[in-house]
Amino acid sequence: MRWWQTGVVYQIYPRSFADATGDGVGDLEGIRGRLDHLAWLGVDALWLSPIFRSPMKDFGYDVADYCDVDPLFGTLADFDRLLADAHARGLRVLLDWVPNHTSDQHPWFRESRASRQSPKRGWYVWRDPAPGGGPPNNWRAAFPRGTPAWTLDAATGQHYLHLFLPGQPDLDWSNPDVRRAMHEVLRFWLDRGVDGFRVDVVHGLGKDPRLPDLPPELAAIPQSALNDHESTHEILRELRRTVDAYPENRVLVGEVWLLLARTHARYFGRGDELHLLFELPAAVLTPWDAGAWRERVADVAGRLDPIGAWPTWVLSNHDVPRHRTRFGSEAAARSAAVLLLTLRGTPFLYQGEELGLEDADVPAGRAVDPGGRDGCRAPVPWDGSAGHGWPAPPWLPWPPEPERRNVERLRADPGSILHLYRRLLALRRASPALHAGSLRLLDAPARVLAYERAAGPDRRTVLVNFGAEPARCPASGRIEVASDGAGEGAAYGGVLAPGEAVVLRP
Ligand code: NOJ
């Protein structure tokens, strides 16, 4: 098995992780200074949300230079140091590559925009206005939601396409020069030693060349008939070849956001497209309900096992409210950690979930994100001091209770959710059943999800009580990890406490 199958990935949102320079925005040196903590926690790899040069209209997902680090975050030399120090601790590093669009400040777009005759005109999607004037078709942008996905460039009299902000023009991936340039970007970072990429908006890369009008309810990301064009798959096969040409199992993890879960599996191709992918939005929005999770686990296995594809599991990221907030209690967040770290597939953690962080309450006057996602991007509190380990007030407000929910305090408390994550990560690493084995759903009472993981003689049983009542659920074994820490090391007595999850060793 590959490292990206057996390992656990930790997503860092660099602006909000740790600030070394004292400007209130996190940076690479800040991350480097916290590597020992991440190694202590026990994750295997870090995924850094974009660190490239950017005007930050979409906080880094608008890239103005794919081969340089934004000065807010540091320099290429800082990145090299971070990568070396991470590798020295056995932590791999994935970058967040944004191929669907650039910033409107990227030199490619500036050149493309300069004239209709520009050699880079065809790098982006330019069209004449509709016959009566106005946008060339009815496609809608993600931000601001519902606005046209086209902006008129008055100087050249044509519109350019942007599925996101006007400051994020879409590249035209049918253009071989674009592909060549982007493959060079990948090689630039692969040559530097990165272990792979999280790939943004994979589902949008290929476009229907006719750019047809769509039924209005399907004309916007994410609903969207404008996603998921057949030509994306050839693009992915080429990317896969570039990445696979490198030694040591570099990886492509795609962000695929399609409403029908069953449409995602095609992005694995025949084992020649993405190595891993997020099945969004189901991945991050499945409610905290035993039936819903049972169905989802069965559905994922039913679709991916037959094609030899490996699932991912994720509960939170920088785009959606944190699951601690969605699920409504720390008890649920603790049981969710047991689930996330014992399912069959690669878990992705989002910074701060190991602290049980909730979304920040961001007053209107401090809101900055065009997509309304500030709450889940609140800074990580490192200690209980007034500045919580940040040398200057951070760019967003703190999440709730930073004086209690901070790294230093939770590290000192063996009963904390942070220690629960650490125990689960250690157990997962030590147990072939958990990091590589099969998964079999077991019969269980209505509000309980039960499954067995097995690899040869190594076996574990996982029981998750989603209900607010105690649940009788017969199984035998010693409690290895319990979401509330109760009874670890003792024999399981056949009853789960309200909201409790346990891992049993038969
Ligand atoms: C998905 C990213 O996760 C999100 O943060 C971003 O706004 C869009 N793609 C556009 O790049």
Short mmCIF file of C-alpha atoms and ligand atoms in Angstrom, two decimals, residues 58 61-62 96 98 101 143 164 168 198 200-201 255 317-319 373 377, ligand 1:
data_model
loop_
_atom_site.label_atom_id
_atom_site.label_comp_id
_atom_site.label_asym_id
_atom_site.label_seq_id
_atom_site.Cartn_x
_atom_site.Cartn_y
_atom_site.Cartn_z
CA ASP A 58 -9.99 34.66 -2.60
CA TYR A 61 -7.09 30.74 -4.50
CA ASP A 62 -6.38 33.59 -6.93
CA ASP A 96 -2.74 23.28 -3.05
CA VAL A 98 -5.26 25.93 -8.40
CA HIS A 101 -8.25 29.81 -12.83
CA PHE A 143 -18.91 34.56 -5.88
CA PHE A 164 -15.54 32.25 -9.29
CA GLN A 168 -10.25 34.68 -10.99
CA ARG A 198 -4.44 18.91 -3.60
CA ASP A 200 -8.62 22.77 -6.75
CA VAL A 201 -11.91 22.63 -8.74
CA GLU A 255 -11.36 18.50 -5.03
CA ASN A 317 -12.22 22.20 5.65
CA HIS A 318 -11.81 25.91 4.97
CA ASP A 319 -15.01 26.13 2.88
CA ARG A 373 -16.56 31.34 4.99
CA ARG A 377 -10.99 30.07 9.06
C1 NOJ B 1 -12.25 25.59 -3.80
C2 NOJ B 1 -11.47 26.15 -2.66
O1 NOJ B 1 -11.44 25.20 -1.63
C3 NOJ B 1 -12.15 27.44 -2.29
O2 NOJ B 1 -11.65 27.95 -1.08
C4 NOJ B 1 -11.99 28.42 -3.41
O3 NOJ B 1 -12.69 29.61 -3.12
C5 NOJ B 1 -12.53 27.84 -4.72
N1 NOJ B 1 -12.13 26.48 -4.92
C6 NOJ B 1 -12.04 28.64 -5.89
O4 NOJ B 1 -10.67 28.43 -6.07
#
